Amino acid sequence: MDNYIKDIIEIGKVYGMNDYRTIITDRMESWSNQDLILAWEGDGKDRAHICVSPDEAEILFEKGLIQNVERDYKDKLYIQTVFCDIRTFDGAIVCGMLAPSTNLRKGIFDYAKKKGYILDNPTPVQMFNGVKSLTCNADGTYKITYKWSDEIIEKFNMEMVKQFTRKFFEKELNNTMYHYTDKKFYSSPMLIITEEDFSVDNLLEKEVFDRTSIDAFREYDIQIKLLSPTIDRVNLLKALVYIGFTCDPCPENIYMRYEESIRTTNLFLNLPLTPYIPVLSQKRKSVKLHSGTIVYVPALGYESEYYYYKIDVPYSEGVRSLMKTFKTLMAEKYERKFFYISFEPYKENVGFMVFNEAIGHFRGQIEDEFVILDYAITIQENIKNLNYHQMIRTMLEFFESDSNLPYKETFDYYYDWLYKILKKEN
């Protein structure tokens, strides 16, 4: 216990806690894991201010020196009523290192070290598609290195990966960002690309421990996966629109992000389109996708054939909503005279029963529909590990940069189609 807390206890003044103070980090996962609570804040009757770590709040609570605080069912303290504002410490934590110019009181610093937020030495951060590390140079500058995953190195077109990396960071590093000051955000960075990784060297503290810089690497990490030679980007774009309708209570939000992405044309990718090639047949009756498996049951006595998609990921409310909406869309798209669309939540699958003269003629098309659903569920699974709005915006910006993708046509057509059907359904 440091003198700050000892003095509060000795004076005996009661404070009303009203907000949390957080710090930005480059950790992955959800927003709550990226933006960490380091302190609780409050005011006394004379408006005197208090700022303590959660551990210190426990001490003060037991002594009856803080109000507006209760314990939950797990016996954990929480602030009952929180102000509607955002309070953050200056700087950030990158690869476990606190920005040198960020001064934390000893009690708060010790709490952050105890929780493992702040470390003694830079520690690599595992991202979705690579590993990010930080090097402190002898001259006081920094180097950030990103090592691509084995999958990218072994299965992607590395010349395309390098070209994309160069273009992405040329745009990022050359942007004039007026961020609290009138100075250019990046002063004299050096981009170095090798066969296994790339690095941005000669960075100042502000250029490393800043939300804009941290997010640049997160967004790169999301976009680099979309260079996969196995991804059908047209179907992926449709899945993204689908996510916007199913996972967002206001589908107009995704249209607003789409419009933002096309305000400034940034076509620098020349990727070949890779359409999904259906594989179901009499000899191959199932195919494993990213988040589920499509199964084909041939017609028995030529009366009907059955196709269904079963998830291989944990069943959740988000997945249920996507499958239920998929059933609604498909029931509207395919004639009921020839198709019966079913959603069986307890079996965790959705399927097509095909009748009469439609048998054998729609196998590839139905398989393609399931691929869009699978992409949507895969995005939904990744959204749980990242900021939803950032992920959607970043993916749309990637699509806008691809000169071969019919981005505007596909988005507008699919958005209008979903809007018409789902609005009528509601």
PDB file of N, CA, C and O in Angstrom, residues 158-197:
ATOM      1  N   MET A 158       3.533 -15.109 -52.368  1.00  0.00           N
ATOM      2  CA  MET A 158       4.326 -14.195 -51.551  1.00  0.00           C
ATOM      3  C   MET A 158       4.666 -12.899 -52.274  1.00  0.00           C
ATOM      4  O   MET A 158       4.853 -11.864 -51.628  1.00  0.00           O
ATOM      5  N   GLU A 159       4.762 -12.942 -53.584  1.00  0.00           N
ATOM      6  CA  GLU A 159       5.010 -11.690 -54.306  1.00  0.00           C
ATOM      7  C   GLU A 159       3.814 -10.750 -54.153  1.00  0.00           C
ATOM      8  O   GLU A 159       3.965  -9.541 -53.996  1.00  0.00           O
ATOM      9  N   MET A 160       2.601 -11.341 -54.158  1.00  0.00           N
ATOM     10  CA  MET A 160       1.400 -10.543 -53.952  1.00  0.00           C
ATOM     11  C   MET A 160       1.340 -10.029 -52.516  1.00  0.00           C
ATOM     12  O   MET A 160       0.957  -8.878 -52.264  1.00  0.00           O
ATOM     13  N   VAL A 161       1.742 -10.875 -51.560  1.00  0.00           N
ATOM     14  CA  VAL A 161       1.757 -10.469 -50.149  1.00  0.00           C
ATOM     15  C   VAL A 161       2.704  -9.286 -49.951  1.00  0.00           C
ATOM     16  O   VAL A 161       2.377  -8.302 -49.285  1.00  0.00           O
ATOM     17  N   LYS A 162       3.879  -9.370 -50.556  1.00  0.00           N
ATOM     18  CA  LYS A 162       4.863  -8.286 -50.421  1.00  0.00           C
ATOM     19  C   LYS A 162       4.355  -7.002 -51.080  1.00  0.00           C
ATOM     20  O   LYS A 162       4.524  -5.906 -50.549  1.00  0.00           O
ATOM     21  N   GLN A 163       3.750  -7.155 -52.258  1.00  0.00           N
ATOM     22  CA  GLN A 163       3.223  -5.985 -52.964  1.00  0.00           C
ATOM     23  C   GLN A 163       2.122  -5.319 -52.127  1.00  0.00           C
ATOM     24  O   GLN A 163       2.094  -4.095 -51.979  1.00  0.00           O
ATOM     25  N   PHE A 164       1.221  -6.151 -51.577  1.00  0.00           N
ATOM     26  CA  PHE A 164       0.144  -5.612 -50.754  1.00  0.00           C
ATOM     27  C   PHE A 164       0.713  -4.909 -49.522  1.00  0.00           C
ATOM     28  O   PHE A 164       0.266  -3.813 -49.154  1.00  0.00           O
ATOM     29  N   THR A 165       1.700  -5.537 -48.886  1.00  0.00           N
ATOM     30  CA  THR A 165       2.309  -4.957 -47.681  1.00  0.00           C
ATOM     31  C   THR A 165       2.935  -3.605 -47.998  1.00  0.00           C
ATOM     32  O   THR A 165       2.761  -2.627 -47.257  1.00  0.00           O
ATOM     33  N   ARG A 166       3.648  -3.543 -49.106  1.00  0.00           N
ATOM     34  CA  ARG A 166       4.311  -2.297 -49.501  1.00  0.00           C
ATOM     35  C   ARG A 166       3.273  -1.199 -49.752  1.00  0.00           C
ATOM     36  O   ARG A 166       3.407  -0.079 -49.268  1.00  0.00           O
ATOM     37  N   LYS A 167       2.221  -1.535 -50.500  1.00  0.00           N
ATOM     38  CA  LYS A 167       1.205  -0.543 -50.826  1.00  0.00           C
ATOM     39  C   LYS A 167       0.435  -0.107 -49.578  1.00  0.00           C
ATOM     40  O   LYS A 167       0.137   1.079 -49.386  1.00  0.00           O
ATOM     41  N   PHE A 168       0.101  -1.086 -48.715  1.00  0.00           N
ATOM     42  CA  PHE A 168      -0.668  -0.777 -47.507  1.00  0.00           C
ATOM     43  C   PHE A 168       0.095   0.206 -46.627  1.00  0.00           C
ATOM     44  O   PHE A 168      -0.464   1.210 -46.168  1.00  0.00           O
ATOM     45  N   PHE A 169       1.382  -0.066 -46.407  1.00  0.00           N
ATOM     46  CA  PHE A 169       2.130   0.785 -45.482  1.00  0.00           C
ATOM     47  C   PHE A 169       2.655   2.052 -46.146  1.00  0.00           C
ATOM     48  O   PHE A 169       2.896   3.051 -45.460  1.00  0.00           O
ATOM     49  N   GLU A 170       2.808   2.043 -47.448  1.00  0.00           N
ATOM     50  CA  GLU A 170       3.116   3.312 -48.119  1.00  0.00           C
ATOM     51  C   GLU A 170       1.968   4.280 -47.905  1.00  0.00           C
ATOM     52  O   GLU A 170       2.160   5.464 -47.603  1.00  0.00           O
ATOM     53  N   LYS A 171       0.750   3.774 -48.058  1.00  0.00           N
ATOM     54  CA  LYS A 171      -0.438   4.607 -47.834  1.00  0.00           C
ATOM     55  C   LYS A 171      -0.526   5.024 -46.369  1.00  0.00           C
ATOM     56  O   LYS A 171      -0.781   6.185 -46.048  1.00  0.00           O
ATOM     57  N   GLU A 172      -0.282   4.084 -45.469  1.00  0.00           N
ATOM     58  CA  GLU A 172      -0.388   4.368 -44.039  1.00  0.00           C
ATOM     59  C   GLU A 172       0.686   5.353 -43.575  1.00  0.00           C
ATOM     60  O   GLU A 172       0.410   6.325 -42.879  1.00  0.00           O
ATOM     61  N   LEU A 173       1.927   5.108 -43.985  1.00  0.00           N
ATOM     62  CA  LEU A 173       3.038   5.913 -43.494  1.00  0.00           C
ATOM     63  C   LEU A 173       3.109   7.288 -44.143  1.00  0.00           C
ATOM     64  O   LEU A 173       3.693   8.215 -43.584  1.00  0.00           O
ATOM     65  N   ASN A 174       2.520   7.425 -45.322  1.00  0.00           N
ATOM     66  CA  ASN A 174       2.571   8.712 -46.017  1.00  0.00           C
ATOM     67  C   ASN A 174       1.350   9.584 -45.743  1.00  0.00           C
ATOM     68  O   ASN A 174       1.293  10.723 -46.179  1.00  0.00           O
ATOM     69  N   ASN A 175       0.386   9.021 -45.033  1.00  0.00           N
ATOM     70  CA  ASN A 175      -0.798   9.816 -44.706  1.00  0.00           C
ATOM     71  C   ASN A 175      -0.420  10.965 -43.770  1.00  0.00           C
ATOM     72  O   ASN A 175       0.356  10.786 -42.834  1.00  0.00           O
ATOM     73  N   THR A 176      -0.936  12.137 -44.039  1.00  0.00           N
ATOM     74  CA  THR A 176      -0.753  13.263 -43.127  1.00  0.00           C
ATOM     75  C   THR A 176      -1.884  13.223 -42.118  1.00  0.00           C
ATOM     76  O   THR A 176      -3.025  13.527 -42.451  1.00  0.00           O
ATOM     77  N   MET A 177      -1.557  12.800 -40.890  1.00  0.00           N
ATOM     78  CA  MET A 177      -2.579  12.651 -39.868  1.00  0.00           C
ATOM     79  C   MET A 177      -2.380  13.726 -38.809  1.00  0.00           C
ATOM     80  O   MET A 177      -1.406  13.698 -38.075  1.00  0.00           O
ATOM     81  N   TYR A 178      -3.288  14.673 -38.739  1.00  0.00           N
ATOM     82  CA  TYR A 178      -3.196  15.717 -37.736  1.00  0.00           C
ATOM     83  C   TYR A 178      -3.816  15.180 -36.449  1.00  0.00           C
ATOM     84  O   TYR A 178      -5.022  15.218 -36.258  1.00  0.00           O
ATOM     85  N   HIS A 179      -2.955  14.624 -35.611  1.00  0.00           N
ATOM     86  CA  HIS A 179      -3.396  13.906 -34.430  1.00  0.00           C
ATOM     87  C   HIS A 179      -2.991  14.685 -33.179  1.00  0.00           C
ATOM     88  O   HIS A 179      -1.885  14.525 -32.672  1.00  0.00           O
ATOM     89  N   TYR A 180      -3.854  15.562 -32.734  1.00  0.00           N
ATOM     90  CA  TYR A 180      -3.636  16.419 -31.573  1.00  0.00           C
ATOM     91  C   TYR A 180      -2.630  17.546 -31.834  1.00  0.00           C
ATOM     92  O   TYR A 180      -2.584  18.523 -31.119  1.00  0.00           O
ATOM     93  N   THR A 181      -1.763  17.390 -32.810  1.00  0.00           N
ATOM     94  CA  THR A 181      -0.795  18.439 -33.133  1.00  0.00           C
ATOM     95  C   THR A 181      -0.872  18.703 -34.628  1.00  0.00           C
ATOM     96  O   THR A 181      -1.575  18.019 -35.357  1.00  0.00           O
ATOM     97  N   ASP A 182      -0.092  19.684 -35.094  1.00  0.00           N
ATOM     98  CA  ASP A 182      -0.098  19.987 -36.523  1.00  0.00           C
ATOM     99  C   ASP A 182       1.067  19.313 -37.235  1.00  0.00           C
ATOM    100  O   ASP A 182       1.406  19.667 -38.359  1.00  0.00           O
ATOM    101  N   LYS A 183       1.670  18.308 -36.572  1.00  0.00           N
ATOM    102  CA  LYS A 183       2.809  17.632 -37.191  1.00  0.00           C
ATOM    103  C   LYS A 183       2.350  16.381 -37.933  1.00  0.00           C
ATOM    104  O   LYS A 183       1.365  15.761 -37.582  1.00  0.00           O
ATOM    105  N   LYS A 184       3.105  15.997 -38.926  1.00  0.00           N
ATOM    106  CA  LYS A 184       2.806  14.771 -39.650  1.00  0.00           C
ATOM    107  C   LYS A 184       2.949  13.596 -38.699  1.00  0.00           C
ATOM    108  O   LYS A 184       3.868  13.553 -37.880  1.00  0.00           O
ATOM    109  N   PHE A 185       2.038  12.627 -38.803  1.00  0.00           N
ATOM    110  CA  PHE A 185       2.017  11.546 -37.824  1.00  0.00           C
ATOM    111  C   PHE A 185       3.315  10.738 -37.847  1.00  0.00           C
ATOM    112  O   PHE A 185       3.940  10.511 -36.822  1.00  0.00           O
ATOM    113  N   TYR A 186       3.734  10.281 -39.004  1.00  0.00           N
ATOM    114  CA  TYR A 186       4.984   9.523 -39.125  1.00  0.00           C
ATOM    115  C   TYR A 186       6.063  10.460 -39.672  1.00  0.00           C
ATOM    116  O   TYR A 186       5.874  11.126 -40.678  1.00  0.00           O
ATOM    117  N   SER A 187       7.210  10.483 -39.033  1.00  0.00           N
ATOM    118  CA  SER A 187       8.269  11.413 -39.436  1.00  0.00           C
ATOM    119  C   SER A 187       9.179  10.820 -40.512  1.00  0.00           C
ATOM    120  O   SER A 187       9.194  11.286 -41.644  1.00  0.00           O
ATOM    121  N   SER A 188       9.954   9.783 -40.168  1.00  0.00           N
ATOM    122  CA  SER A 188      10.864   9.195 -41.172  1.00  0.00           C
ATOM    123  C   SER A 188      10.949   7.681 -40.987  1.00  0.00           C
ATOM    124  O   SER A 188      11.987   7.141 -40.616  1.00  0.00           O
ATOM    125  N   PRO A 189       9.829   6.968 -41.195  1.00  0.00           N
ATOM    126  CA  PRO A 189       9.814   5.514 -41.008  1.00  0.00           C
ATOM    127  C   PRO A 189      10.548   4.788 -42.130  1.00  0.00           C
ATOM    128  O   PRO A 189      10.691   5.306 -43.241  1.00  0.00           O
ATOM    129  N   MET A 190      11.016   3.588 -41.830  1.00  0.00           N
ATOM    130  CA  MET A 190      11.687   2.746 -42.825  1.00  0.00           C
ATOM    131  C   MET A 190      10.947   1.414 -42.911  1.00  0.00           C
ATOM    132  O   MET A 190      10.847   0.694 -41.911  1.00  0.00           O
ATOM    133  N   LEU A 191      10.408   1.094 -44.097  1.00  0.00           N
ATOM    134  CA  LEU A 191       9.712  -0.172 -44.312  1.00  0.00           C
ATOM    135  C   LEU A 191      10.680  -1.173 -44.918  1.00  0.00           C
ATOM    136  O   LEU A 191      11.248  -0.927 -45.984  1.00  0.00           O
ATOM    137  N   ILE A 192      10.889  -2.309 -44.248  1.00  0.00           N
ATOM    138  CA  ILE A 192      11.830  -3.334 -44.703  1.00  0.00           C
ATOM    139  C   ILE A 192      11.071  -4.649 -44.828  1.00  0.00           C
ATOM    140  O   ILE A 192      10.479  -5.132 -43.853  1.00  0.00           O
ATOM    141  N   ILE A 193      11.089  -5.246 -46.029  1.00  0.00           N
ATOM    142  CA  ILE A 193      10.351  -6.483 -46.283  1.00  0.00           C
ATOM    143  C   ILE A 193      11.336  -7.607 -46.611  1.00  0.00           C
ATOM    144  O   ILE A 193      12.211  -7.441 -47.465  1.00  0.00           O
ATOM    145  N   THR A 194      11.202  -8.751 -45.917  1.00  0.00           N
ATOM    146  CA  THR A 194      12.045  -9.919 -46.188  1.00  0.00           C
ATOM    147  C   THR A 194      11.150 -11.072 -46.635  1.00  0.00           C
ATOM    148  O   THR A 194       9.960 -10.893 -46.891  1.00  0.00           O
ATOM    149  N   GLU A 195      11.709 -12.265 -46.695  1.00  0.00           N
ATOM    150  CA  GLU A 195      10.951 -13.435 -47.137  1.00  0.00           C
ATOM    151  C   GLU A 195       9.993 -13.939 -46.060  1.00  0.00           C
ATOM    152  O   GLU A 195       9.026 -14.641 -46.380  1.00  0.00           O
ATOM    153  N   GLU A 196      10.246 -13.627 -44.796  1.00  0.00           N
ATOM    154  CA  GLU A 196       9.438 -14.171 -43.716  1.00  0.00           C
ATOM    155  C   GLU A 196       8.671 -13.111 -42.926  1.00  0.00           C
ATOM    156  O   GLU A 196       7.727 -13.442 -42.210  1.00  0.00           O
ATOM    157  N   ASP A 197       9.105 -11.849 -43.055  1.00  0.00           N
ATOM    158  CA  ASP A 197       8.458 -10.817 -42.260  1.00  0.00           C
ATOM    159  C   ASP A 197       8.666  -9.449 -42.885  1.00  0.00           C
ATOM    160  O   ASP A 197       9.331  -9.312 -43.916  1.00  0.00           O
TER     161      ASP A 197
END
